[in-house]
Amino acid sequence: MTFMCRLLIVDDDPTIRLLVSSGLKRKGYEVFQAADAEQALVVFRDHSPDLALIDVTMPGRNGFELVQSIRRGEAGLACQQVPLLMLTGSDDVTSINQAFESGATDFITKPINLPLLAERIKYALRGAQREKALRDTQLEQASACKLARLGFWQLNFTDDHLSWSAGAHDVLQWPALPESGEQLLTLLSPKDRLRLQASLSDAEASGEGINLEVTVGSGVLARKLRLQSGGKSEDNHLIGAFQDVTALRAFEDKAIYLAEYDELTNLPKRRLFLNLLDEQINSAPESPWMMLTLDVSRLHRINDVLGIQAGDQVLTLFAQRLKQSTPESALVCRLEADTFGVAVPQTSAKEIGVHYEDWIRPLARHYVVSNSEVFVDFTAGGSLYPQDGHNGEELLRTALLAQRFSRYQAVAQRLVLFDEVDVYADEEVLSLETDLRKALARDEFFLVYQPQQRLSSGGFDGVEALLRWRHPERGVVSPAQFIPLLEESGMIVEVGDWVIKEACRQLAEWQHEGLDLCMGVNLSALQFEQPGLAKQIAEHVADHKLKPYHLELEITESTAMSNPSATLAILHELKGLGFRLAIDDFGTGHSSYEYLLRFPLNTLKIDRSFITGVADSRPSRAIVRSLTALSQGLGLKTIAEGVETQRQRDYLDALDVDEIQGFLLARPMEPSACLAFLCTTANAALHEGMC
Ligand code: C2E
Ligand code: CA
Ligand code: CA
């Protein structure tokens, strides 16, 4: 112990101080001196000595009082445990006792024997060091136990007394710790109580340890404790450790939940869904099931226009509705971002139709998110167990195939079942998609035109441009087949732009020949959302020296209503540039008349489905009548689409429709045929001398 330990000698006798300090300095110690208790406390604070020698009798506070002050922490916490040796008279037993009572570590008798003093100091320092190491370890252990939420307990089998380690209270935070085995058992659920009782009896009888997890207490005080012990000791004690695993288990549960459930909608994810379905199928293989997949349409549009949060809200609402409307026995899950899966026990094919009407169809509706009304549409595919798949995975695959098919066929909201799907259709779709990518560059697109006739005069003042694709092998493909593909792949934006350019070119050519026409052009939803749309159309119009009012831009009712407030802004921009605007396929759904009143439209095109029935069905007539009235009330032109018979035409005339378009007059025609038609028919009708 010859390294530079710091010692303090406190004595009012300068000779002793000098003697002791010079003797100890020679032994290699650094020595401070103090003449009384006050000075000593200053040295303690400034130099934190490793040991102090303290005389008993001093003026002011005596040695005992100084020792007590130091032990109380008056000289700082760091010095509280420092070894303190008292200098007492050799036969002064009272002082020696008092010294220990005050908290001294040891005593040295006067007169001082220097070599002996040096030895005693050495041992005192060593002892202090060992004690410190022990204290540190205990502290470390206590804080490690606290961190690991660990503690110890001891159960006496003889009297059932239960004791806990010092830190147990800190870890468990209970108002009181149970003091007997019996008391602990009363804090458990009946099931856990039986388990712990059995474990303890076993430990008492067999001498084996226990190892189990139980929940102790209830409500906010409930703790999940892992209890472990060694075997019973000879004196009939069981000593063990406990760990509070409440937070750990909660975290694990959350992790499992997140892996299995979708956080946004709280619905099971795909894996759990399929496992649950497989369990059900395995437990009753004879019972039939129906699997449905529902794909929310154009979620990206909502995300783009109203923000991701609005998109999330739509999905949450959709999921809620789906969950509410499905039978209780159904399993519902979120398969992917915008796709949901539903498995329903089903007893007859007839039920499928009932399911569809009752709870699938009503899911297509308006939702209000971020103060905007959005119409949420979807496509659905279905498959049946056992015929379309033997387990969840197979059923899902076939249902998704059916859903894909329904999308490509543009039969939104209609449930397509797998057995209705031509298996090759999917491959065909793929190959069509590949060819479609090349079609624009290969000049395979062309436009046909369908005239619109004014009923009052019989004159033709408009045509609608309709897109066609001349496939090198398949011949002319109908837009119903390829427009959904163009939309899905985003190619519609480029192709749509080509349509506008080509329609403008054709119109300019016809104008040159003396025809005064308005050209209807269809805009797809995706195209309609493009930020530079208005400017781009204006450029095409200007390039061909046309006036904007020569173009009538048609958007479908569902495009318009999928986000009415965004639609309103775009329509105003287009209207501001002078374009005519028409709402297409009107009556098929979801119009909120409040918006319709605000849209700056010119024309309302009544959907073909109402025209088909107009001659034979009263309800169709009533609808056409009210649509015409609405249109007139708003100062719009009404066009009836898909007029095929003279009877229909007569009814439409009587119902005050302004114009008609349909096979009765002409199919959509290539430009030369259309020109010829317009010249001859128009001539015959009214426009004498025009061509
Ligand atoms: P749409 O805009 O409602 O066009 C009218 C559709 O009705 C055309 O089908 C037309 O051929 C058909 N049609 C006209 N008269 C009759 C009739 O008397 N009876 C029957 N059964 N049908 C009739 P088409 O040309 O097959 O086009 C289908 C749809 O494809 C269009 O419906 C439109 O939504 C879309 N489409 C066509 N061309 C374009 C285009 O250039 N761009 C975009 N975005 N969509 C287009
Ligand atoms: Ca149209
Ligand atoms: Ca239409």
PDB file of C-alpha atoms in Angstrom, residues 256-451:
ATOM      1  CA  ILE A 256     -46.951 -11.136 -33.374  1.00  0.00           C
ATOM      2  CA  TYR A 257     -50.028  -8.989 -33.847  1.00  0.00           C
ATOM      3  CA  LEU A 258     -48.245  -6.731 -36.312  1.00  0.00           C
ATOM      4  CA  ALA A 259     -46.922  -9.700 -38.239  1.00  0.00           C
ATOM      5  CA  GLU A 260     -50.385 -11.201 -38.473  1.00  0.00           C
ATOM      6  CA  TYR A 261     -52.680  -8.180 -38.551  1.00  0.00           C
ATOM      7  CA  ASP A 262     -52.803  -5.088 -40.648  1.00  0.00           C
ATOM      8  CA  GLU A 263     -52.300  -2.053 -38.482  1.00  0.00           C
ATOM      9  CA  LEU A 264     -54.434   0.295 -40.553  1.00  0.00           C
ATOM     10  CA  THR A 265     -57.595  -1.770 -40.759  1.00  0.00           C
ATOM     11  CA  ASN A 266     -57.035  -4.220 -37.883  1.00  0.00           C
ATOM     12  CA  LEU A 267     -57.866  -7.010 -40.273  1.00  0.00           C
ATOM     13  CA  PRO A 268     -55.800 -10.199 -40.454  1.00  0.00           C
ATOM     14  CA  LYS A 269     -53.108 -10.242 -43.113  1.00  0.00           C
ATOM     15  CA  ARG A 270     -52.937 -12.775 -45.882  1.00  0.00           C
ATOM     16  CA  ARG A 271     -51.031 -15.508 -43.991  1.00  0.00           C
ATOM     17  CA  LEU A 272     -53.287 -15.543 -40.953  1.00  0.00           C
ATOM     18  CA  PHE A 273     -56.353 -15.371 -43.169  1.00  0.00           C
ATOM     19  CA  LEU A 274     -55.267 -18.387 -45.195  1.00  0.00           C
ATOM     20  CA  ASN A 275     -54.285 -20.317 -42.059  1.00  0.00           C
ATOM     21  CA  LEU A 276     -57.659 -19.655 -40.479  1.00  0.00           C
ATOM     22  CA  LEU A 277     -59.457 -20.696 -43.629  1.00  0.00           C
ATOM     23  CA  ASP A 278     -57.373 -23.862 -43.949  1.00  0.00           C
ATOM     24  CA  GLU A 279     -58.169 -24.725 -40.348  1.00  0.00           C
ATOM     25  CA  GLN A 280     -61.875 -24.368 -41.066  1.00  0.00           C
ATOM     26  CA  ILE A 281     -61.663 -26.367 -44.263  1.00  0.00           C
ATOM     27  CA  ASN A 282     -59.689 -29.139 -42.569  1.00  0.00           C
ATOM     28  CA  SER A 283     -62.077 -29.373 -39.669  1.00  0.00           C
ATOM     29  CA  ALA A 284     -65.096 -29.749 -41.970  1.00  0.00           C
ATOM     30  CA  PRO A 285     -63.882 -30.703 -45.460  1.00  0.00           C
ATOM     31  CA  GLU A 286     -67.428 -31.270 -46.684  1.00  0.00           C
ATOM     32  CA  SER A 287     -68.624 -27.716 -46.119  1.00  0.00           C
ATOM     33  CA  PRO A 288     -68.472 -25.435 -49.133  1.00  0.00           C
ATOM     34  CA  TRP A 289     -66.867 -21.988 -49.012  1.00  0.00           C
ATOM     35  CA  MET A 290     -66.767 -18.978 -51.223  1.00  0.00           C
ATOM     36  CA  MET A 291     -63.626 -16.885 -51.531  1.00  0.00           C
ATOM     37  CA  LEU A 292     -63.905 -13.296 -52.688  1.00  0.00           C
ATOM     38  CA  THR A 293     -61.290 -10.725 -53.480  1.00  0.00           C
ATOM     39  CA  LEU A 294     -62.219  -7.063 -53.728  1.00  0.00           C
ATOM     40  CA  ASP A 295     -59.903  -4.574 -55.342  1.00  0.00           C
ATOM     41  CA  VAL A 296     -60.560  -0.932 -54.572  1.00  0.00           C
ATOM     42  CA  SER A 297     -60.342   0.997 -57.818  1.00  0.00           C
ATOM     43  CA  ARG A 298     -58.111   3.989 -58.376  1.00  0.00           C
ATOM     44  CA  LEU A 299     -56.892   4.316 -54.843  1.00  0.00           C
ATOM     45  CA  HIS A 300     -53.786   5.955 -56.260  1.00  0.00           C
ATOM     46  CA  ARG A 301     -55.948   8.762 -57.523  1.00  0.00           C
ATOM     47  CA  ILE A 302     -57.257   9.507 -54.063  1.00  0.00           C
ATOM     48  CA  ASN A 303     -53.696   9.307 -52.725  1.00  0.00           C
ATOM     49  CA  ASP A 304     -52.468  11.694 -55.410  1.00  0.00           C
ATOM     50  CA  VAL A 305     -55.211  14.229 -55.142  1.00  0.00           C
ATOM     51  CA  LEU A 306     -56.169  14.195 -51.485  1.00  0.00           C
ATOM     52  CA  GLY A 307     -53.045  12.733 -49.928  1.00  0.00           C
ATOM     53  CA  ILE A 308     -51.998   9.368 -48.547  1.00  0.00           C
ATOM     54  CA  GLN A 309     -53.890   9.984 -45.323  1.00  0.00           C
ATOM     55  CA  ALA A 310     -57.145  10.355 -47.198  1.00  0.00           C
ATOM     56  CA  GLY A 311     -56.348   7.135 -49.060  1.00  0.00           C
ATOM     57  CA  ASP A 312     -55.760   5.421 -45.742  1.00  0.00           C
ATOM     58  CA  GLN A 313     -59.046   6.741 -44.442  1.00  0.00           C
ATOM     59  CA  VAL A 314     -60.867   5.381 -47.457  1.00  0.00           C
ATOM     60  CA  LEU A 315     -59.323   1.964 -46.887  1.00  0.00           C
ATOM     61  CA  THR A 316     -60.188   2.048 -43.201  1.00  0.00           C
ATOM     62  CA  LEU A 317     -63.787   2.981 -43.924  1.00  0.00           C
ATOM     63  CA  PHE A 318     -64.046   0.428 -46.685  1.00  0.00           C
ATOM     64  CA  ALA A 319     -62.647  -2.248 -44.360  1.00  0.00           C
ATOM     65  CA  GLN A 320     -65.108  -1.276 -41.635  1.00  0.00           C
ATOM     66  CA  ARG A 321     -68.039  -1.479 -43.992  1.00  0.00           C
ATOM     67  CA  LEU A 322     -66.844  -4.765 -45.372  1.00  0.00           C
ATOM     68  CA  LYS A 323     -66.490  -6.205 -41.885  1.00  0.00           C
ATOM     69  CA  GLN A 324     -69.895  -4.910 -40.834  1.00  0.00           C
ATOM     70  CA  SER A 325     -71.739  -6.150 -43.864  1.00  0.00           C
ATOM     71  CA  THR A 326     -70.232  -9.619 -44.125  1.00  0.00           C
ATOM     72  CA  PRO A 327     -71.883 -12.478 -42.241  1.00  0.00           C
ATOM     73  CA  GLU A 328     -70.404 -13.124 -38.819  1.00  0.00           C
ATOM     74  CA  SER A 329     -69.029 -16.466 -39.903  1.00  0.00           C
ATOM     75  CA  ALA A 330     -66.984 -14.825 -42.693  1.00  0.00           C
ATOM     76  CA  LEU A 331     -63.238 -14.349 -42.531  1.00  0.00           C
ATOM     77  CA  VAL A 332     -62.101 -10.953 -43.755  1.00  0.00           C
ATOM     78  CA  CYS A 333     -58.544  -9.829 -44.454  1.00  0.00           C
ATOM     79  CA  ARG A 334     -56.482  -7.158 -46.120  1.00  0.00           C
ATOM     80  CA  LEU A 335     -54.462  -8.952 -48.774  1.00  0.00           C
ATOM     81  CA  GLU A 336     -52.509  -6.043 -50.168  1.00  0.00           C
ATOM     82  CA  ALA A 337     -52.639  -2.285 -50.182  1.00  0.00           C
ATOM     83  CA  ASP A 338     -55.993  -1.990 -51.905  1.00  0.00           C
ATOM     84  CA  THR A 339     -57.158  -5.597 -52.043  1.00  0.00           C
ATOM     85  CA  PHE A 340     -59.331  -7.328 -49.487  1.00  0.00           C
ATOM     86  CA  GLY A 341     -60.151 -10.995 -49.150  1.00  0.00           C
ATOM     87  CA  VAL A 342     -63.321 -12.509 -47.746  1.00  0.00           C
ATOM     88  CA  ALA A 343     -64.066 -16.179 -47.158  1.00  0.00           C
ATOM     89  CA  VAL A 344     -67.698 -17.049 -46.531  1.00  0.00           C
ATOM     90  CA  PRO A 345     -69.164 -20.403 -45.627  1.00  0.00           C
ATOM     91  CA  GLN A 346     -71.714 -20.977 -48.307  1.00  0.00           C
ATOM     92  CA  THR A 347     -74.364 -23.577 -48.748  1.00  0.00           C
ATOM     93  CA  SER A 348     -75.772 -23.079 -52.204  1.00  0.00           C
ATOM     94  CA  ALA A 349     -74.917 -21.388 -55.456  1.00  0.00           C
ATOM     95  CA  LYS A 350     -78.022 -19.258 -55.007  1.00  0.00           C
ATOM     96  CA  GLU A 351     -76.531 -17.710 -51.924  1.00  0.00           C
ATOM     97  CA  ILE A 352     -73.736 -16.164 -53.919  1.00  0.00           C
ATOM     98  CA  GLY A 353     -76.179 -13.940 -55.712  1.00  0.00           C
ATOM     99  CA  VAL A 354     -77.747 -13.027 -52.382  1.00  0.00           C
ATOM    100  CA  HIS A 355     -74.347 -12.228 -50.876  1.00  0.00           C
ATOM    101  CA  TYR A 356     -73.565 -10.044 -53.814  1.00  0.00           C
ATOM    102  CA  GLU A 357     -76.741  -8.032 -53.627  1.00  0.00           C
ATOM    103  CA  ASP A 358     -76.762  -7.802 -49.856  1.00  0.00           C
ATOM    104  CA  TRP A 359     -73.293  -6.834 -48.983  1.00  0.00           C
ATOM    105  CA  ILE A 360     -70.924  -6.605 -51.897  1.00  0.00           C
ATOM    106  CA  ARG A 361     -72.710  -4.212 -54.188  1.00  0.00           C
ATOM    107  CA  PRO A 362     -73.543  -1.662 -51.440  1.00  0.00           C
ATOM    108  CA  LEU A 363     -69.820  -1.283 -50.734  1.00  0.00           C
ATOM    109  CA  ALA A 364     -69.510   0.899 -53.820  1.00  0.00           C
ATOM    110  CA  ARG A 365     -70.592   4.234 -52.435  1.00  0.00           C
ATOM    111  CA  HIS A 366     -69.535   7.704 -51.496  1.00  0.00           C
ATOM    112  CA  TYR A 367     -67.196   8.183 -48.604  1.00  0.00           C
ATOM    113  CA  VAL A 368     -66.349  11.509 -47.071  1.00  0.00           C
ATOM    114  CA  VAL A 369     -62.645  11.957 -46.380  1.00  0.00           C
ATOM    115  CA  SER A 370     -60.660  15.132 -45.814  1.00  0.00           C
ATOM    116  CA  ASN A 371     -63.872  17.099 -46.325  1.00  0.00           C
ATOM    117  CA  SER A 372     -64.207  15.708 -49.818  1.00  0.00           C
ATOM    118  CA  GLU A 373     -66.699  13.262 -51.126  1.00  0.00           C
ATOM    119  CA  VAL A 374     -65.126  10.425 -53.046  1.00  0.00           C
ATOM    120  CA  PHE A 375     -66.802   7.591 -54.788  1.00  0.00           C
ATOM    121  CA  VAL A 376     -65.166   4.299 -54.034  1.00  0.00           C
ATOM    122  CA  ASP A 377     -65.559   1.587 -56.569  1.00  0.00           C
ATOM    123  CA  PHE A 378     -64.078  -1.872 -56.764  1.00  0.00           C
ATOM    124  CA  THR A 379     -63.819  -5.002 -58.830  1.00  0.00           C
ATOM    125  CA  ALA A 380     -64.500  -8.392 -57.348  1.00  0.00           C
ATOM    126  CA  GLY A 381     -63.504 -11.936 -58.135  1.00  0.00           C
ATOM    127  CA  GLY A 382     -64.791 -15.098 -56.557  1.00  0.00           C
ATOM    128  CA  SER A 383     -63.942 -18.770 -56.340  1.00  0.00           C
ATOM    129  CA  LEU A 384     -65.644 -21.716 -54.710  1.00  0.00           C
ATOM    130  CA  TYR A 385     -64.463 -24.511 -52.489  1.00  0.00           C
ATOM    131  CA  PRO A 386     -64.080 -27.323 -53.354  1.00  0.00           C
ATOM    132  CA  GLN A 387     -64.459 -26.918 -57.124  1.00  0.00           C
ATOM    133  CA  ASP A 388     -61.985 -24.033 -57.723  1.00  0.00           C
ATOM    134  CA  GLY A 389     -59.390 -24.907 -55.094  1.00  0.00           C
ATOM    135  CA  HIS A 390     -58.738 -27.305 -52.239  1.00  0.00           C
ATOM    136  CA  ASN A 391     -57.205 -24.874 -49.800  1.00  0.00           C
ATOM    137  CA  GLY A 392     -56.984 -21.178 -49.031  1.00  0.00           C
ATOM    138  CA  GLU A 393     -53.992 -20.563 -51.267  1.00  0.00           C
ATOM    139  CA  GLU A 394     -55.595 -22.160 -54.338  1.00  0.00           C
ATOM    140  CA  LEU A 395     -58.906 -20.450 -53.728  1.00  0.00           C
ATOM    141  CA  LEU A 396     -57.179 -17.119 -53.425  1.00  0.00           C
ATOM    142  CA  ARG A 397     -55.280 -17.634 -56.647  1.00  0.00           C
ATOM    143  CA  THR A 398     -58.421 -18.485 -58.585  1.00  0.00           C
ATOM    144  CA  ALA A 399     -60.416 -15.658 -57.022  1.00  0.00           C
ATOM    145  CA  LEU A 400     -57.671 -13.186 -57.953  1.00  0.00           C
ATOM    146  CA  LEU A 401     -57.661 -14.499 -61.500  1.00  0.00           C
ATOM    147  CA  ALA A 402     -61.397 -13.935 -61.678  1.00  0.00           C
ATOM    148  CA  GLN A 403     -60.956 -10.461 -60.253  1.00  0.00           C
ATOM    149  CA  ARG A 404     -58.297  -9.618 -62.824  1.00  0.00           C
ATOM    150  CA  PHE A 405     -60.617 -10.809 -65.497  1.00  0.00           C
ATOM    151  CA  SER A 406     -63.419  -8.658 -64.182  1.00  0.00           C
ATOM    152  CA  ARG A 407     -61.102  -5.660 -64.306  1.00  0.00           C
ATOM    153  CA  TYR A 408     -60.006  -6.250 -67.856  1.00  0.00           C
ATOM    154  CA  GLN A 409     -63.551  -6.704 -68.913  1.00  0.00           C
ATOM    155  CA  ALA A 410     -64.318  -3.369 -67.327  1.00  0.00           C
ATOM    156  CA  VAL A 411     -67.201  -4.832 -65.402  1.00  0.00           C
ATOM    157  CA  ALA A 412     -66.555  -2.886 -62.264  1.00  0.00           C
ATOM    158  CA  GLN A 413     -68.760  -3.832 -59.353  1.00  0.00           C
ATOM    159  CA  ARG A 414     -69.717  -7.047 -60.956  1.00  0.00           C
ATOM    160  CA  LEU A 415     -68.648 -10.178 -59.250  1.00  0.00           C
ATOM    161  CA  VAL A 416     -66.903 -12.528 -61.621  1.00  0.00           C
ATOM    162  CA  LEU A 417     -66.618 -16.113 -60.479  1.00  0.00           C
ATOM    163  CA  PHE A 418     -63.688 -18.228 -61.448  1.00  0.00           C
ATOM    164  CA  ASP A 419     -65.743 -20.732 -63.413  1.00  0.00           C
ATOM    165  CA  GLU A 420     -66.932 -17.910 -65.663  1.00  0.00           C
ATOM    166  CA  VAL A 421     -63.348 -17.107 -66.543  1.00  0.00           C
ATOM    167  CA  ASP A 422     -61.905 -18.401 -69.692  1.00  0.00           C
ATOM    168  CA  VAL A 423     -58.565 -19.692 -68.418  1.00  0.00           C
ATOM    169  CA  TYR A 424     -56.864 -18.508 -71.538  1.00  0.00           C
ATOM    170  CA  ALA A 425     -58.262 -15.040 -71.138  1.00  0.00           C
ATOM    171  CA  ASP A 426     -55.582 -14.144 -68.697  1.00  0.00           C
ATOM    172  CA  GLU A 427     -52.785 -15.199 -71.015  1.00  0.00           C
ATOM    173  CA  GLU A 428     -54.519 -13.430 -73.804  1.00  0.00           C
ATOM    174  CA  VAL A 429     -54.651 -10.289 -71.751  1.00  0.00           C
ATOM    175  CA  LEU A 430     -50.929 -10.539 -71.167  1.00  0.00           C
ATOM    176  CA  SER A 431     -50.119 -10.916 -74.819  1.00  0.00           C
ATOM    177  CA  LEU A 432     -52.513  -8.094 -75.703  1.00  0.00           C
ATOM    178  CA  GLU A 433     -50.758  -5.895 -73.211  1.00  0.00           C
ATOM    179  CA  THR A 434     -47.398  -6.621 -74.813  1.00  0.00           C
ATOM    180  CA  ASP A 435     -48.720  -5.840 -78.277  1.00  0.00           C
ATOM    181  CA  LEU A 436     -50.434  -2.728 -77.017  1.00  0.00           C
ATOM    182  CA  ARG A 437     -47.103  -1.290 -75.964  1.00  0.00           C
ATOM    183  CA  LYS A 438     -45.987  -1.332 -79.581  1.00  0.00           C
ATOM    184  CA  ALA A 439     -49.255  -0.238 -81.127  1.00  0.00           C
ATOM    185  CA  LEU A 440     -48.708   3.510 -80.993  1.00  0.00           C
ATOM    186  CA  ALA A 441     -45.291   3.355 -82.618  1.00  0.00           C
ATOM    187  CA  ARG A 442     -46.650   0.987 -85.261  1.00  0.00           C
ATOM    188  CA  ASP A 443     -49.509   3.288 -86.106  1.00  0.00           C
ATOM    189  CA  GLU A 444     -52.081   0.660 -85.307  1.00  0.00           C
ATOM    190  CA  PHE A 445     -54.545   3.010 -83.646  1.00  0.00           C
ATOM    191  CA  PHE A 446     -57.187   4.823 -85.629  1.00  0.00           C
ATOM    192  CA  LEU A 447     -60.331   6.749 -84.942  1.00  0.00           C
ATOM    193  CA  VAL A 448     -63.862   6.102 -86.065  1.00  0.00           C
ATOM    194  CA  TYR A 449     -66.617   8.660 -85.832  1.00  0.00           C
ATOM    195  CA  GLN A 450     -70.235   8.345 -84.872  1.00  0.00           C
ATOM    196  CA  PRO A 451     -72.615  11.142 -85.848  1.00  0.00           C
TER     197      PRO A 451
END
